[in-house]
Short mmCIF file of C-alpha atoms in Angstrom, two decimals:
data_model
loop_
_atom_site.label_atom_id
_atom_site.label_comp_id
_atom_site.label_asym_id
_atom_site.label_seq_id
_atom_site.Cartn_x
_atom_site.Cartn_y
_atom_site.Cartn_z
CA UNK A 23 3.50 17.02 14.01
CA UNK A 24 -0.07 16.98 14.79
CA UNK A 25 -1.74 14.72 17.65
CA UNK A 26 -4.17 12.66 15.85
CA UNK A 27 -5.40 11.91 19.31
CA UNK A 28 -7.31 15.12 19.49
CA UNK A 29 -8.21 16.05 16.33
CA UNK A 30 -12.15 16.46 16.13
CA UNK A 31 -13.65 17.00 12.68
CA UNK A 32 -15.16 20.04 11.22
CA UNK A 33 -18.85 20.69 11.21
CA UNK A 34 -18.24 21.63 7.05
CA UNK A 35 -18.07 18.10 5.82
CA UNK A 36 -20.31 16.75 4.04
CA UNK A 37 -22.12 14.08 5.30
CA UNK A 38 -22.68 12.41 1.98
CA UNK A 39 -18.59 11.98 2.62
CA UNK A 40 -18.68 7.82 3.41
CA UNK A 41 -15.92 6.39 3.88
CA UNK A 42 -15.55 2.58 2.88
CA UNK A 43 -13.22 0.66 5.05
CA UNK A 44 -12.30 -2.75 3.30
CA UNK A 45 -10.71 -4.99 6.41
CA UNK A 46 -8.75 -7.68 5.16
CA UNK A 47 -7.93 -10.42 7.00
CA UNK A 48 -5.88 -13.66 6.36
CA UNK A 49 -4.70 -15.15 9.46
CA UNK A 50 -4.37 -12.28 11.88
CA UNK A 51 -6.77 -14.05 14.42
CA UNK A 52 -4.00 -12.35 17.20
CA UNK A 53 -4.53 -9.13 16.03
CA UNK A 54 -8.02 -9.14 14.93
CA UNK A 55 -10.39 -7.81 18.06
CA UNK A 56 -7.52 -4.55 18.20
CA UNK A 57 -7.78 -3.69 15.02
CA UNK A 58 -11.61 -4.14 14.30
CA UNK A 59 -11.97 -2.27 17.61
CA UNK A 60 -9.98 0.53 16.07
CA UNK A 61 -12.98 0.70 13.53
CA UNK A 62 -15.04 1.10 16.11
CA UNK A 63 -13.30 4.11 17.87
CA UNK A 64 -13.58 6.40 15.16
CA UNK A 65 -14.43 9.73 15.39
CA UNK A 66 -15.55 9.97 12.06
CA UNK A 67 -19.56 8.54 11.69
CA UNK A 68 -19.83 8.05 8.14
CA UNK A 69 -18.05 4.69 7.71
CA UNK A 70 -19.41 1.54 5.80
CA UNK A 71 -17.32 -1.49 6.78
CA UNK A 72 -16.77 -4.68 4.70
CA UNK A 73 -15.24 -7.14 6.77
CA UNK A 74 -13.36 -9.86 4.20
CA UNK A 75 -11.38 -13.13 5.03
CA UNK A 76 -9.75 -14.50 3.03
CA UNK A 77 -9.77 -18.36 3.64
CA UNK A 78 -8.15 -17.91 7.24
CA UNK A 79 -7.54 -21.31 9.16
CA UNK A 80 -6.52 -19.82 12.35
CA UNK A 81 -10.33 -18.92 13.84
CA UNK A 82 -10.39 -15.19 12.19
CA UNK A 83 -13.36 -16.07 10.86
CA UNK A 84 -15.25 -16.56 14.07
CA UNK A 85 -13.90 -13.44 15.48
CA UNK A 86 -15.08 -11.67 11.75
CA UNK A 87 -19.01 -13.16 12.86
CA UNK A 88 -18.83 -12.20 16.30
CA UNK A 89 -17.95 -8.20 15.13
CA UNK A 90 -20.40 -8.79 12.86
CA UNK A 91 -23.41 -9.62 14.89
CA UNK A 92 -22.40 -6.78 17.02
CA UNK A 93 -22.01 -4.25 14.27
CA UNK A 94 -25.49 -4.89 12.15
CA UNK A 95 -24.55 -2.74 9.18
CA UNK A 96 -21.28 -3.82 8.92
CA UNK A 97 -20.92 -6.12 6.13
CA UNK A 98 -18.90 -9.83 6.13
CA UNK A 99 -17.58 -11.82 3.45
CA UNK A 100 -16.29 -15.24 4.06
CA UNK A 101 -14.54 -16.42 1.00
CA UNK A 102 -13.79 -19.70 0.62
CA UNK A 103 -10.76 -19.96 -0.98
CA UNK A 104 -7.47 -17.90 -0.66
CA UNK A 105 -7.69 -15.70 -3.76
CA UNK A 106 -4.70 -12.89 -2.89
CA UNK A 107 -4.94 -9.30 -1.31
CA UNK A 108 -5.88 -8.04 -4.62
CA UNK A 109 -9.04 -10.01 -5.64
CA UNK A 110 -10.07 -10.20 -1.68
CA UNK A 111 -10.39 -6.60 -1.67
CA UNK A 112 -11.96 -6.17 -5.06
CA UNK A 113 -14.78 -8.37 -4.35
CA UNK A 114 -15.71 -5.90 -1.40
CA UNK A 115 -14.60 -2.71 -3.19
CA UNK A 116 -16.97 -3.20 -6.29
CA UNK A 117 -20.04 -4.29 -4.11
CA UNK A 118 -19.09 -0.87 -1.49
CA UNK A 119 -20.19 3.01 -2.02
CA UNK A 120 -18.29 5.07 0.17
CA UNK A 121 -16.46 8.49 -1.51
CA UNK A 122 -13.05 7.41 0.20
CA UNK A 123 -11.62 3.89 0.49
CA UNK A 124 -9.43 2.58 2.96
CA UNK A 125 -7.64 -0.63 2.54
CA UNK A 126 -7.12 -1.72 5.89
CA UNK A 127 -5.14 -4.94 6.77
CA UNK A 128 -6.43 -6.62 10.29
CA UNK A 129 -2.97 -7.31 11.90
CA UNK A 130 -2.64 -3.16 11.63
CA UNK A 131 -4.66 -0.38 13.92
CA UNK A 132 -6.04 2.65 12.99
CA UNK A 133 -6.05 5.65 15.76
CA UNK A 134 -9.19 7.08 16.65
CA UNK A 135 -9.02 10.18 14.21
CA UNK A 136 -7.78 8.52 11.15
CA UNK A 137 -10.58 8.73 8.99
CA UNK A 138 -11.81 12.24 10.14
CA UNK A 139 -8.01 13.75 9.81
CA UNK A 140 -8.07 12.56 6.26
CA UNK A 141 -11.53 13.28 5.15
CA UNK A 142 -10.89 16.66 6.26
CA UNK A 143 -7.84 16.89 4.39
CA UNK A 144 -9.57 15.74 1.26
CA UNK A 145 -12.15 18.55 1.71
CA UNK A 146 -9.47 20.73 1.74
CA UNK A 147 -7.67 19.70 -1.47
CA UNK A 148 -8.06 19.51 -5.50
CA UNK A 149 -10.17 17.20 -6.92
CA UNK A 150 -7.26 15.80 -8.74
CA UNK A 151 -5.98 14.38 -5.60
CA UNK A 152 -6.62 11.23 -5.86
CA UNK A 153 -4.64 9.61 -2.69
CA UNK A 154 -3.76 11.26 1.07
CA UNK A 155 -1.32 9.65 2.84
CA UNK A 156 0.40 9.98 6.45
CA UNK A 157 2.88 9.16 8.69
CA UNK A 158 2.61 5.60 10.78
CA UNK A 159 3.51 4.48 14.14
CA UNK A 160 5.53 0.96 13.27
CA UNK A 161 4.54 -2.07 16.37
CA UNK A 162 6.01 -5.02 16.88
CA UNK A 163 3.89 -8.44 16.81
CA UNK A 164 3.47 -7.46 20.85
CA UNK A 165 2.68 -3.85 20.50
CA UNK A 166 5.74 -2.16 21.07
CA UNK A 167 6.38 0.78 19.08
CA UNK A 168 9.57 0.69 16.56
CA UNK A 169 9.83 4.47 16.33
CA UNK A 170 8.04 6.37 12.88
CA UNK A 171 7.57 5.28 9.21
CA UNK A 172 8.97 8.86 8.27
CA UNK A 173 11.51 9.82 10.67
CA UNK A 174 13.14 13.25 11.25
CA UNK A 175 16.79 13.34 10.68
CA UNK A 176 19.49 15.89 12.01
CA UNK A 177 18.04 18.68 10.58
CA UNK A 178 14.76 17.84 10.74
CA UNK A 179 13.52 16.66 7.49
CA UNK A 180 11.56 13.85 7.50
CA UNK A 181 12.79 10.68 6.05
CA UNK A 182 11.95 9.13 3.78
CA UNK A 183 10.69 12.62 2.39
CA UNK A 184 7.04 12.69 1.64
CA UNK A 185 6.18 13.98 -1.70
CA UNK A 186 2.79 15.80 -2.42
CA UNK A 187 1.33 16.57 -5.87
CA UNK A 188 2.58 15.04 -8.80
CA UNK A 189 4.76 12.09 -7.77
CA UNK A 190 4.51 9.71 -10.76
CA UNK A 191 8.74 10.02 -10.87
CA UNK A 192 8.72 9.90 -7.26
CA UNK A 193 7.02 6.77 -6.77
CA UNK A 194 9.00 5.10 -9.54
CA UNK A 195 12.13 6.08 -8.20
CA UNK A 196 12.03 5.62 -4.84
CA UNK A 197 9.56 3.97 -1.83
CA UNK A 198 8.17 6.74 0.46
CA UNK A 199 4.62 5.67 1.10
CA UNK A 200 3.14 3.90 4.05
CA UNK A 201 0.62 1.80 2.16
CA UNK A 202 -1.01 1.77 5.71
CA UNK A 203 -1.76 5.15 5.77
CA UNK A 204 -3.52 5.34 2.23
CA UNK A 205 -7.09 6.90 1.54
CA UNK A 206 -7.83 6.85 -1.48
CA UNK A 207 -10.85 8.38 -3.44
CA UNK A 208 -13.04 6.21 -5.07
CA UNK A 209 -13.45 7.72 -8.13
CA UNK A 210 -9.60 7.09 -8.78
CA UNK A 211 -9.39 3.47 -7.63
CA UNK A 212 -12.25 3.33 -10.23
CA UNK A 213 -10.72 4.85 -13.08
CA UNK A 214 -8.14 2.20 -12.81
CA UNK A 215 -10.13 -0.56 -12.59
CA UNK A 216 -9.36 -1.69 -9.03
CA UNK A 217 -6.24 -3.65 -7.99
CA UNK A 218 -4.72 -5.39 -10.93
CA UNK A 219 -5.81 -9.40 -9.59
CA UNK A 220 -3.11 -11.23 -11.76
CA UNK A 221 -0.87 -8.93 -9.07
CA UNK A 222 0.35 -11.13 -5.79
CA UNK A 223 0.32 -7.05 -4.19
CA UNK A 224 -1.35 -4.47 -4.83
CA UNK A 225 0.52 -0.76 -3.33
CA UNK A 226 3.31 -0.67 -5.95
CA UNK A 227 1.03 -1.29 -8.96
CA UNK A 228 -1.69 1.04 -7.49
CA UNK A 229 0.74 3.97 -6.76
CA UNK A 230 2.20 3.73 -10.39
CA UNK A 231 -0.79 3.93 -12.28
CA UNK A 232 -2.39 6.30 -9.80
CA UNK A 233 -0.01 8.63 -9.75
CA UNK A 234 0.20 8.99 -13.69
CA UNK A 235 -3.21 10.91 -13.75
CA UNK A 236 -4.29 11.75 -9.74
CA UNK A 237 -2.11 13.94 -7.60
CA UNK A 238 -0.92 12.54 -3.89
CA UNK A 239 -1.20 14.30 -1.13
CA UNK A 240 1.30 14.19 2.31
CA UNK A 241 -0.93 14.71 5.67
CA UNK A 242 2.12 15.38 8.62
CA UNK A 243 -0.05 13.32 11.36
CA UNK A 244 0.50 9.79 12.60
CA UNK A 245 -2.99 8.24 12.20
CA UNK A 246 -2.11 4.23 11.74
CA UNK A 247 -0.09 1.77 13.46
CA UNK A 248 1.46 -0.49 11.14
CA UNK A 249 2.55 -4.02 12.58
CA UNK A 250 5.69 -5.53 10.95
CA UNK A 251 5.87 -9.31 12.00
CA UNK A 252 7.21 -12.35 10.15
CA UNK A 253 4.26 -13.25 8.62
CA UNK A 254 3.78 -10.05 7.12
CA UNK A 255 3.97 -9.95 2.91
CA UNK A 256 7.08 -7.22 4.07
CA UNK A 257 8.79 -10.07 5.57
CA UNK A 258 8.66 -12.40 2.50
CA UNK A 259 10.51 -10.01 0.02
CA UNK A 260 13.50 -11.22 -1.88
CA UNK A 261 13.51 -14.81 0.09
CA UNK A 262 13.96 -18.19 -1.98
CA UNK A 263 10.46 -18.39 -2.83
CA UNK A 264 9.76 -14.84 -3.07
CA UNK A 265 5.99 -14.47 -4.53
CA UNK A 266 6.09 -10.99 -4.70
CA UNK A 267 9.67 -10.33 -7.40
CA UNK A 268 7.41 -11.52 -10.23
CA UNK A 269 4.77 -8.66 -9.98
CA UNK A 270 7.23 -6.19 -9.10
CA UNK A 271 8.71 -6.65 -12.68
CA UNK A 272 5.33 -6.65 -14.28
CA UNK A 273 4.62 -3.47 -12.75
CA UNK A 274 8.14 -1.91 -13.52
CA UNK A 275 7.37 -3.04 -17.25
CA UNK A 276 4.03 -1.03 -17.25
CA UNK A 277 5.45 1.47 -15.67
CA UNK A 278 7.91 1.98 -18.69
CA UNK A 279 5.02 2.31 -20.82
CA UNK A 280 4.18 5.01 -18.89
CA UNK A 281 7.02 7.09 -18.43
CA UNK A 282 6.53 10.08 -20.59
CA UNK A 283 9.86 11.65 -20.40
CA UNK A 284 13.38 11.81 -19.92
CA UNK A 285 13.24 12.21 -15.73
CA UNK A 286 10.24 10.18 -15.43
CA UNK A 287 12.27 7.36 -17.39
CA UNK A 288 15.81 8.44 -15.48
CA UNK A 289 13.51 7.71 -12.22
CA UNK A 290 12.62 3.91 -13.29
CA UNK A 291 15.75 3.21 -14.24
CA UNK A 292 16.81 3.97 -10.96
CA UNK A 293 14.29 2.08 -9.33
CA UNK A 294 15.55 -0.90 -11.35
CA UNK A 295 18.79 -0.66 -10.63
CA UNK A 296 18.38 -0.71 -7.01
CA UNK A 297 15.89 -3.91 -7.68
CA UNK A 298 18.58 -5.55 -9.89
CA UNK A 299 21.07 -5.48 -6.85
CA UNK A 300 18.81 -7.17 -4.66
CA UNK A 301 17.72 -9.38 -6.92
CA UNK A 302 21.18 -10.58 -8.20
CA UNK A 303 22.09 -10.19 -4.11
CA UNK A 304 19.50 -13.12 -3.52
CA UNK A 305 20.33 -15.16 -6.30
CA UNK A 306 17.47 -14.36 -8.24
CA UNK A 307 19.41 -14.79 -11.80
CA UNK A 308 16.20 -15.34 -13.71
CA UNK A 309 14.48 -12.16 -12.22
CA UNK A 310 17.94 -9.63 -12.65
CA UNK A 311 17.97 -10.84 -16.17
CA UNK A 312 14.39 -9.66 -16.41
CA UNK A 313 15.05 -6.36 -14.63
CA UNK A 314 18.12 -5.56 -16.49
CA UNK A 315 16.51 -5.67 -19.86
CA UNK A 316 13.57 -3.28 -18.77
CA UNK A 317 16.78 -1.04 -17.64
CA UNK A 318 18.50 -1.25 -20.68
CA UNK A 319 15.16 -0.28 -22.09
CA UNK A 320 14.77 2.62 -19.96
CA UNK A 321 17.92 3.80 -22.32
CA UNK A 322 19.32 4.89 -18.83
CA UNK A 323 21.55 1.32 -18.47
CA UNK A 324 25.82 2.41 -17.11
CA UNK A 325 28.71 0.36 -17.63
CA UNK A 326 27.95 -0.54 -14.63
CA UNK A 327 24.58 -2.22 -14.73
CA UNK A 328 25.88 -3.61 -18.21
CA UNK A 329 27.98 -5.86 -16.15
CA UNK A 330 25.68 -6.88 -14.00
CA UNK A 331 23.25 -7.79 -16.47
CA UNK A 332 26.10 -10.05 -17.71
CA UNK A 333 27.02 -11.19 -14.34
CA UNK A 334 23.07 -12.28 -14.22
CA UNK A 335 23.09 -14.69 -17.29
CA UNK A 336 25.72 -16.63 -15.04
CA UNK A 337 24.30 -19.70 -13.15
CA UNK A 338 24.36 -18.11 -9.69
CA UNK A 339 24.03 -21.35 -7.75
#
C-alpha cells in the first residue's frame, strides 16, 4: 500500500485544479485545532477552505474564528441554528468553486498528502469518474489507531473489497466506502443537486444517485484518519431514537426507482434484507414494515423475508 506520507505531487497538474474543502463542525471543539491543522499541512496548494459550524455550544466556534484570523482566505460560516450535515454543507458548497470537493468532518484528520494523492489520481482517470475514494486509518476519541477501514484478510484481499468503476449494484448491496475518504468532483455533486436536505445523512443518498451516472474510483493509500467516538452519527444507528432509519428507507425507495435491471434490483433487495434484520433486531416494527414492502417490491422477497415481514406487523414491545 502506498505511504501517503511521502507522496509529493506531480509538476503536470493543473493549477486551475482547486480543491474545496467544506469543514464541518458540530461540537468537535476536542478535535478541532488537529483536524483544521491537518488543512494546513497539505501538500497540495490549491485549496479553498469553508470553515462551517453548525450551531456548536461547546466553544468550536471560537476555535473556527481564531483559524480564521490566521488563515485570511479561508472562509467561516457561523450558522445560527442546527440545520443537519446536509444543509450545513450545502450552504458552503453552492457559495465554493473548487474542481474537487471534500466533505471533511472536524472530529476526523486528513494526512498531509490527501488532497495531492487524490487530485493526482483524478488527473489520471475518465472524466466519468465522478468520486475517488481510499483507505482510512480508524482513531479512537484519544488518538489511538483501531487498525484499517479496509483490512487485508488471509490471503490478502482487502476487506471490505473496494470496487472501482461502475458500482451502482455495489453500493446498493453492500457498504464498502469510507465516506471519510471521499473526493468528489464538482461537476457531479452538481448534477445532483447537492445533498438531498430533507436527508438527516448525506453518504448513502449521495453514493446511490452518484453512482447511477459517475463511475467510482478505489485509490490503495491511507490518506484520512477517521475518528469513531460516541458522539459520532455511526454511533447513533439503529438505537431507540434512531434519526438516521427514516432516511435510509427514503433512499432505499429511490434507489428502487433506479435500479434498471435484474442484478441491480437482486443487489437492493439484498441490502434490504440485511436492513430488515436490524431493524426488526431493534424493535423497529414500524421501519421493517416499511423495508419489507420496498423488498417485496424489489420482486426479490424469500419465504423467508415473507415471514419476517409478518413477524413485523406484530407489536414488538
Amino acid at each position: 500500500m502506498p505511504d501517503s506520507s511521502v507522496f509529493s505531487f506531480p509538476s503536470s497538474l493543473s493549477a486551475a485544479s482547486t480543491v474545496t474543502i467544506v469543514a464541518l463542525c458540530h461540537n468537535h471543539a476536542p478535535f478541532l485545532r488537529e483536524a483544521l491543522d491537518s488543512i494546513r499541512a497539505q501538500t497540495y496548494p490549491h485549496l479553498e477552505v469553508w470553515l462551517v459550524d453548525d450551531a456548536s455550544t461547546d466553544g468550536s466556534p471560537e476555535i473556527l474564528r481564531e483559524y480564521a484570523a490566521r488563515n485570511p482566505t479561508w472562509h467561516l460560516l457561523l450558522l445560527p441554528e442546527n440545520v443537519g450535515n446536509c444543509r450545513a454543507f450545502n450552504t458552503a458548497f453552492f457559495q465554493s468553486k473548487g474542481e474537487f470537493v471534500i466533505d471533511f468532518a472536524t472530529d476526523d484528520v486528513l494526512l498531509p498528502a490527501r488532497v495531492a494523492q487524490q487530485v493526482a489520481q483524478f488527473q489520471a482517470v475518465a472524466p466519468e469518474v465522478g468520486v475517488v475514494y481510499s483507505n482510512c486509518e480508524l482513531i479512537d476519541e484519544a488518538g489511538h489507531s483501531l487498525g484499517l477501514h479496509h483490512r487485508p484478510d488471509g490471503a490478502g484481499q482487502l476487506q471490505p473489497v473496494p470496487a472501482s468503476g461502475w458500482v451502482f449494484a455495489e453500493v446498493l448491496r453492500r457498504y464498502f466506502i469510507s465516506t471519510p475518504t471521499m473526493m468528489m468532483r464538482r461537476a457531479c455533486l452538481e448534477s445532483l443537486g447537492g445533498y438531498d436536505e430533507t436527508l438527516a445523512y448525506e453518504d448513502f443518498d449521495f453514493w446511490v444517485r452518484a453512482s447511477r451516472d459517475w463511475q467510482f474510483q478505489y485509490l490503495d493509500a491511507v490518506t484520512t484518519r477517521k475518528r469513531k467516538h460516541p458522539r459520532s452519527m455511526s454511533a447513533k444507528a439503529y438505537q431507540r431514537h434512531d434519526p438516521y432509519l427514516a432516511s435510509t428507507i427514503r433512499v432505499c425507495d429511490k434507489a428502487l426507482d433506479l435500479a434498471r435491471t435484474y442484478a441491480e434490483r437482486a443487489a437492493l433487495a439484498t441490502r434490504l434484507r440485511w436492513e430488515l434484520r436490524k431493524s426488526l433486531r431493534h424493535r423497529h416494527a414500524a421501519q421493517g414494515r416499511a423495508l419489507y414492502d420496498l423488498l417485496r417490491q424489489t420482486g426479490h422477497a424469500t419465504t423467508l423475508d415473507h415471514l419476517l415481514g409478518q413477524l413485523a406487523r406484530l407489536p414488538l414491545g
